[in-house]
XYZ file of C-alpha atoms in Angstrom:
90
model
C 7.043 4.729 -14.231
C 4.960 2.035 -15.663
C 7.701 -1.705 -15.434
C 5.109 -3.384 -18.122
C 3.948 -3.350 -21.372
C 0.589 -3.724 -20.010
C 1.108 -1.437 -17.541
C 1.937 1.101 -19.746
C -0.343 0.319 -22.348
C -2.797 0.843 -19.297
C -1.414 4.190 -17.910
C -1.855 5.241 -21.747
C -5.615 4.379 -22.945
C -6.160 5.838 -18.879
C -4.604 9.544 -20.133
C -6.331 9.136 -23.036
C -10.106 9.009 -21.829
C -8.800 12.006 -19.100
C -9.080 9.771 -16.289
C -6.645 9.999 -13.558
C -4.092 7.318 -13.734
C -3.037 7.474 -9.687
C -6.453 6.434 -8.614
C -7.642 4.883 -11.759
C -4.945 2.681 -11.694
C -1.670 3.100 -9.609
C -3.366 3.300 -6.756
C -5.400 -0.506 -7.060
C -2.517 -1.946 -8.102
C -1.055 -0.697 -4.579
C -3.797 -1.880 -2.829
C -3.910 -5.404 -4.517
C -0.142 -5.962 -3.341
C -0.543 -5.252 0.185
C -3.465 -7.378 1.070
C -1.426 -10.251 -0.601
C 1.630 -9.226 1.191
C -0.672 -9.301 4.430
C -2.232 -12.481 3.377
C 1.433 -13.988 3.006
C 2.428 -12.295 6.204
C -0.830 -14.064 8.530
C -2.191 -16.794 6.749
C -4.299 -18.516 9.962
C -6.071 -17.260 12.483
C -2.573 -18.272 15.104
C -0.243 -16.520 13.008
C 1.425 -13.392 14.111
C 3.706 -10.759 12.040
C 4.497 -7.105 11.676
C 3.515 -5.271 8.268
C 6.060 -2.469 8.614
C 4.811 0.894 6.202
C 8.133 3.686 6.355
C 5.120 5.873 4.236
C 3.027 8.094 5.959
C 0.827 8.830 3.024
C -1.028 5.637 4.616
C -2.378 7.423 7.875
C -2.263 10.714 6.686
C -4.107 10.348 3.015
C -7.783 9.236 2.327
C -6.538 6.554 0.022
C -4.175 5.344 2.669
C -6.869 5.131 5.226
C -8.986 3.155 2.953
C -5.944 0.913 2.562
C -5.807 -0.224 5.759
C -9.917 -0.293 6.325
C -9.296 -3.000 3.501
C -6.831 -4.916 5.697
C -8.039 -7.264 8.842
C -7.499 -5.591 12.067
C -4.460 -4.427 13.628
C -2.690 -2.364 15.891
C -1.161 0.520 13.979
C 1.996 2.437 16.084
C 3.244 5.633 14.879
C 7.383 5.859 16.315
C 8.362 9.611 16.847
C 11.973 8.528 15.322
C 14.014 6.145 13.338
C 15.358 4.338 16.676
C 11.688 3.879 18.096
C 10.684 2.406 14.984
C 14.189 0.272 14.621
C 12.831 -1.308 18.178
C 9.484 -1.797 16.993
C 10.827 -4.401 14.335
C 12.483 -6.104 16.587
């Protein structure tokens, strides 16, 4: 659900001319907020971080995998459970 006026004004004139709001809209809104969360995250070339993603949609979907082409290069781990990925964070 749209938290704006805008964004609801948005989602509407999108539904209006039959596009498809997700990728029309939703979904670059996504992808604007997690390069800036990345950018916030590793800001110079010395920095280091973890950008932790509990979605899978973003290895397993085509948008997600052009999500992270977007994003500067990583190493992306997949944990088999919640306790592999509770010692990845740390």
């Amino acid at each position: 659900m749209p938290s704006t006026p805008q964004a609801r004004t948005r989602e509407h004139e999108l539904k209006q001319r039959n596009k498809n709001v997700f990728i029309e809209h939703t979904l670059p809104e996504a992808h604007l907020k997690l390069i800036q969360w990345t950018g916030r995250l590793i800001r110079t070339e010395s920095d280091q971080g973890k950008l932790v993603l509990f979605d899978d949609r973003i290895i397993y979907k085509a948008y997600g995998k052009k999500l992270l082409a977007s994003l500067p290069s990583f190493e992306v781990q997949h944990p088999s459970s919640w306790q592999e990925s509770i010692e990845l964070m740390t």
